[in-house]
């Protein structure tokens, strides 16, 4: 039993990818030589390796799905796939994996796509080092770059995704690892979790998306060492948390976002060692959020550090560095001697009447903020950092 | 003369600020009132307008139904949903026929889709399986 290599090229005996799949036996390799192959609806129904040499172009001519994998142990490597068809009722993808396992999709470049890589009920696979470049103008006629739907134990690593609706989208997908990706300039979210549990994402960059990352209705998500940058706009967030529990948010950078983190109905979350730099709001808390714990974070030069919409506080801020802190440290233990109150009265006013933001930095606002700082009346009086650090973490 | 001009101006001012049609949904920028997600899907979005003329948009009809649990329905003037077969078209939600089918995903994971006519919904049902609901039956489901 030896695996054979079948050459595919315009001068070879086998002239198309579809033909190559037909004549191949299980575990063979199709070596696809440089050239342009006008094919779509390529069905990979046996364990094969489709290996491109010098990036052969597979052009779907906007007719529909291009590659559909329905067998285990399929590898797609080094192809350049363009012109996926667009349709209102079918989510055509450049590469779709259906109910298959142990797949590997790597070194693939996708352009002019609707959906890029779509994993449907397919566990235990890897999507590695691909480049997905969409040209989404409005969200309606663009799909997502990498989409996981009921797919567990998948690794998504070192991909570059830009110009699609959601860069990476997970729905009902558990135990997924998402590392070292760059998801930028996407219409909606750089990364989006819905109803997905026990996932982890580390060292990714999310820049200039509608919003960096949205995590919704999910449990046990770990978010470590990511960068959320330049998500500017009326309702743009670096990170949007909605109805999520038991998460860990550690060592991330939130820089120049309208809202660094927007938190709604999320409980038992640990925020440690994050940097919030030059955001409009570093953290905006809406609705019921309980037992959230913030420590060893740097809050640097944000217009508002924390904004709150209720008088109730069940969240702990302890041992963070706040650039707005004006207290002193007489006993030189590195911890300020007076507590810091991160919630300004003005932020309540802005929450109620957004137009008042024009009064930001006005003398009158500074006066009411100062008086509130001295004796809290309107803001939750227990919302404070009793151990504000004197130097950055 | 001068008085009448002022009078007309005020009448215009008062009437200009009241229109009795819901605000058009700006797909791609508007956010769902219930779940904050950007509204992108022109086949599943929903909207209602209160008697005071305020419009609230949703990225999916399930979001609108979930939101209705929290408010007094008597304040609502019109309910609208997208017709699946006419992307971007908003139809009267109370007259639409609904299909819940695992083969047509909707934005918030409830597989709920609206159709303008019963025939269109039945056709979609024969293609995709699932169950049909009227507006009333659907509201009982989301109580």
PDB file of C-alpha atoms in Angstrom, chain B residues 15-115:
ATOM      1  CA  UNK B  15     -45.734  68.069  11.895  1.00  0.00           C
ATOM      2  CA  UNK B  16     -42.176  67.575  10.673  1.00  0.00           C
ATOM      3  CA  UNK B  17     -41.163  65.914  13.896  1.00  0.00           C
ATOM      4  CA  UNK B  18     -43.990  63.363  13.778  1.00  0.00           C
ATOM      5  CA  UNK B  19     -43.994  60.779  11.079  1.00  0.00           C
ATOM      6  CA  UNK B  20     -46.030  57.679  11.394  1.00  0.00           C
ATOM      7  CA  UNK B  21     -43.699  55.301   9.720  1.00  0.00           C
ATOM      8  CA  UNK B  22     -40.883  53.339  11.348  1.00  0.00           C
ATOM      9  CA  UNK B  23     -37.322  54.447  10.842  1.00  0.00           C
ATOM     10  CA  UNK B  24     -35.542  52.629   8.038  1.00  0.00           C
ATOM     11  CA  UNK B  25     -33.069  50.095   9.361  1.00  0.00           C
ATOM     12  CA  UNK B  26     -29.500  50.976   8.399  1.00  0.00           C
ATOM     13  CA  UNK B  27     -28.096  47.484   7.858  1.00  0.00           C
ATOM     14  CA  UNK B  28     -24.468  47.297   8.841  1.00  0.00           C
ATOM     15  CA  UNK B  29     -24.532  50.209  11.295  1.00  0.00           C
ATOM     16  CA  UNK B  30     -27.680  49.914  13.417  1.00  0.00           C
ATOM     17  CA  UNK B  31     -27.472  47.810  16.523  1.00  0.00           C
ATOM     18  CA  UNK B  32     -30.027  45.355  17.827  1.00  0.00           C
ATOM     19  CA  UNK B  33     -31.910  46.929  20.708  1.00  0.00           C
ATOM     20  CA  UNK B  34     -31.952  43.621  22.574  1.00  0.00           C
ATOM     21  CA  UNK B  35     -28.550  42.038  21.989  1.00  0.00           C
ATOM     22  CA  UNK B  36     -26.382  44.975  20.746  1.00  0.00           C
ATOM     23  CA  UNK B  37     -25.272  43.065  17.681  1.00  0.00           C
ATOM     24  CA  UNK B  38     -24.905  44.948  14.442  1.00  0.00           C
ATOM     25  CA  UNK B  39     -27.890  44.268  12.205  1.00  0.00           C
ATOM     26  CA  UNK B  40     -26.607  42.645   9.034  1.00  0.00           C
ATOM     27  CA  UNK B  41     -29.042  39.984   7.944  1.00  0.00           C
ATOM     28  CA  UNK B  42     -31.683  41.503   5.663  1.00  0.00           C
ATOM     29  CA  UNK B  43     -33.747  38.329   5.785  1.00  0.00           C
ATOM     30  CA  UNK B  44     -34.190  38.022   9.537  1.00  0.00           C
ATOM     31  CA  UNK B  45     -34.261  41.535  10.989  1.00  0.00           C
ATOM     32  CA  UNK B  46     -37.315  42.837  12.852  1.00  0.00           C
ATOM     33  CA  UNK B  47     -38.596  46.142  14.136  1.00  0.00           C
ATOM     34  CA  UNK B  48     -41.425  47.590  16.128  1.00  0.00           C
ATOM     35  CA  UNK B  49     -42.724  51.111  16.478  1.00  0.00           C
ATOM     36  CA  UNK B  50     -44.382  52.383  19.635  1.00  0.00           C
ATOM     37  CA  UNK B  51     -47.530  54.500  19.663  1.00  0.00           C
ATOM     38  CA  UNK B  52     -45.304  57.479  20.411  1.00  0.00           C
ATOM     39  CA  UNK B  53     -43.486  56.833  17.150  1.00  0.00           C
ATOM     40  CA  UNK B  54     -40.206  55.463  18.478  1.00  0.00           C
ATOM     41  CA  UNK B  55     -38.681  52.664  16.434  1.00  0.00           C
ATOM     42  CA  UNK B  56     -36.663  49.806  17.853  1.00  0.00           C
ATOM     43  CA  UNK B  57     -34.767  47.530  15.502  1.00  0.00           C
ATOM     44  CA  UNK B  58     -33.589  43.966  16.100  1.00  0.00           C
ATOM     45  CA  UNK B  59     -31.174  41.718  14.264  1.00  0.00           C
ATOM     46  CA  UNK B  60     -33.574  38.774  14.456  1.00  0.00           C
ATOM     47  CA  UNK B  61     -37.256  38.235  15.155  1.00  0.00           C
ATOM     48  CA  UNK B  62     -36.311  36.087  18.165  1.00  0.00           C
ATOM     49  CA  UNK B  63     -34.614  39.148  19.676  1.00  0.00           C
ATOM     50  CA  UNK B  64     -37.788  41.175  19.219  1.00  0.00           C
ATOM     51  CA  UNK B  65     -39.874  38.440  20.820  1.00  0.00           C
ATOM     52  CA  UNK B  66     -37.454  38.148  23.744  1.00  0.00           C
ATOM     53  CA  UNK B  67     -37.533  41.908  24.200  1.00  0.00           C
ATOM     54  CA  UNK B  68     -41.345  41.922  24.241  1.00  0.00           C
ATOM     55  CA  UNK B  69     -41.232  39.862  27.431  1.00  0.00           C
ATOM     56  CA  UNK B  70     -39.747  42.908  29.133  1.00  0.00           C
ATOM     57  CA  UNK B  71     -42.121  45.628  27.957  1.00  0.00           C
ATOM     58  CA  UNK B  72     -45.826  46.406  27.843  1.00  0.00           C
ATOM     59  CA  UNK B  73     -47.126  45.290  24.440  1.00  0.00           C
ATOM     60  CA  UNK B  74     -49.950  47.811  24.605  1.00  0.00           C
ATOM     61  CA  UNK B  75     -47.435  50.571  23.892  1.00  0.00           C
ATOM     62  CA  UNK B  76     -46.576  49.102  20.501  1.00  0.00           C
ATOM     63  CA  UNK B  77     -48.196  50.374  17.332  1.00  0.00           C
ATOM     64  CA  UNK B  78     -46.730  48.124  14.618  1.00  0.00           C
ATOM     65  CA  UNK B  79     -44.625  44.981  14.493  1.00  0.00           C
ATOM     66  CA  UNK B  80     -42.485  44.391  11.424  1.00  0.00           C
ATOM     67  CA  UNK B  81     -40.258  41.545  10.229  1.00  0.00           C
ATOM     68  CA  UNK B  82     -38.152  40.875   7.154  1.00  0.00           C
ATOM     69  CA  UNK B  83     -39.679  38.642   4.507  1.00  0.00           C
ATOM     70  CA  UNK B  84     -37.150  35.884   3.858  1.00  0.00           C
ATOM     71  CA  UNK B  85     -37.895  35.863   0.147  1.00  0.00           C
ATOM     72  CA  UNK B  86     -37.541  39.628  -0.294  1.00  0.00           C
ATOM     73  CA  UNK B  87     -34.339  40.696   1.504  1.00  0.00           C
ATOM     74  CA  UNK B  88     -34.662  44.124   3.109  1.00  0.00           C
ATOM     75  CA  UNK B  89     -38.465  44.177   2.765  1.00  0.00           C
ATOM     76  CA  UNK B  90     -40.312  44.702   6.072  1.00  0.00           C
ATOM     77  CA  UNK B  91     -43.783  43.174   6.389  1.00  0.00           C
ATOM     78  CA  UNK B  92     -46.494  43.218   9.040  1.00  0.00           C
ATOM     79  CA  UNK B  93     -45.288  40.704  11.612  1.00  0.00           C
ATOM     80  CA  UNK B  94     -48.779  39.867  12.813  1.00  0.00           C
ATOM     81  CA  UNK B  95     -49.788  38.698   9.312  1.00  0.00           C
ATOM     82  CA  UNK B  96     -46.605  36.769   8.519  1.00  0.00           C
ATOM     83  CA  UNK B  97     -46.174  32.994   8.674  1.00  0.00           C
ATOM     84  CA  UNK B  98     -43.143  31.718  10.569  1.00  0.00           C
ATOM     85  CA  UNK B  99     -40.984  28.669  10.034  1.00  0.00           C
ATOM     86  CA  UNK B 100     -38.657  27.138  12.593  1.00  0.00           C
ATOM     87  CA  UNK B 101     -36.318  24.886  10.656  1.00  0.00           C
ATOM     88  CA  UNK B 102     -32.862  23.610  11.556  1.00  0.00           C
ATOM     89  CA  UNK B 103     -31.919  24.103   7.906  1.00  0.00           C
ATOM     90  CA  UNK B 104     -32.340  27.865   7.879  1.00  0.00           C
ATOM     91  CA  UNK B 105     -30.089  29.388  10.556  1.00  0.00           C
ATOM     92  CA  UNK B 106     -31.171  32.780  11.925  1.00  0.00           C
ATOM     93  CA  UNK B 107     -28.851  35.321  13.586  1.00  0.00           C
ATOM     94  CA  UNK B 108     -29.573  34.397  17.196  1.00  0.00           C
ATOM     95  CA  UNK B 109     -29.545  30.648  16.894  1.00  0.00           C
ATOM     96  CA  UNK B 110     -33.293  30.022  17.038  1.00  0.00           C
ATOM     97  CA  UNK B 111     -33.720  29.019  13.375  1.00  0.00           C
ATOM     98  CA  UNK B 112     -36.711  31.322  13.079  1.00  0.00           C
ATOM     99  CA  UNK B 113     -37.680  32.791   9.718  1.00  0.00           C
ATOM    100  CA  UNK B 114     -40.677  34.855   8.554  1.00  0.00           C
ATOM    101  CA  UNK B 115     -42.540  34.673   5.249  1.00  0.00           C
TER     102      UNK B 115
END
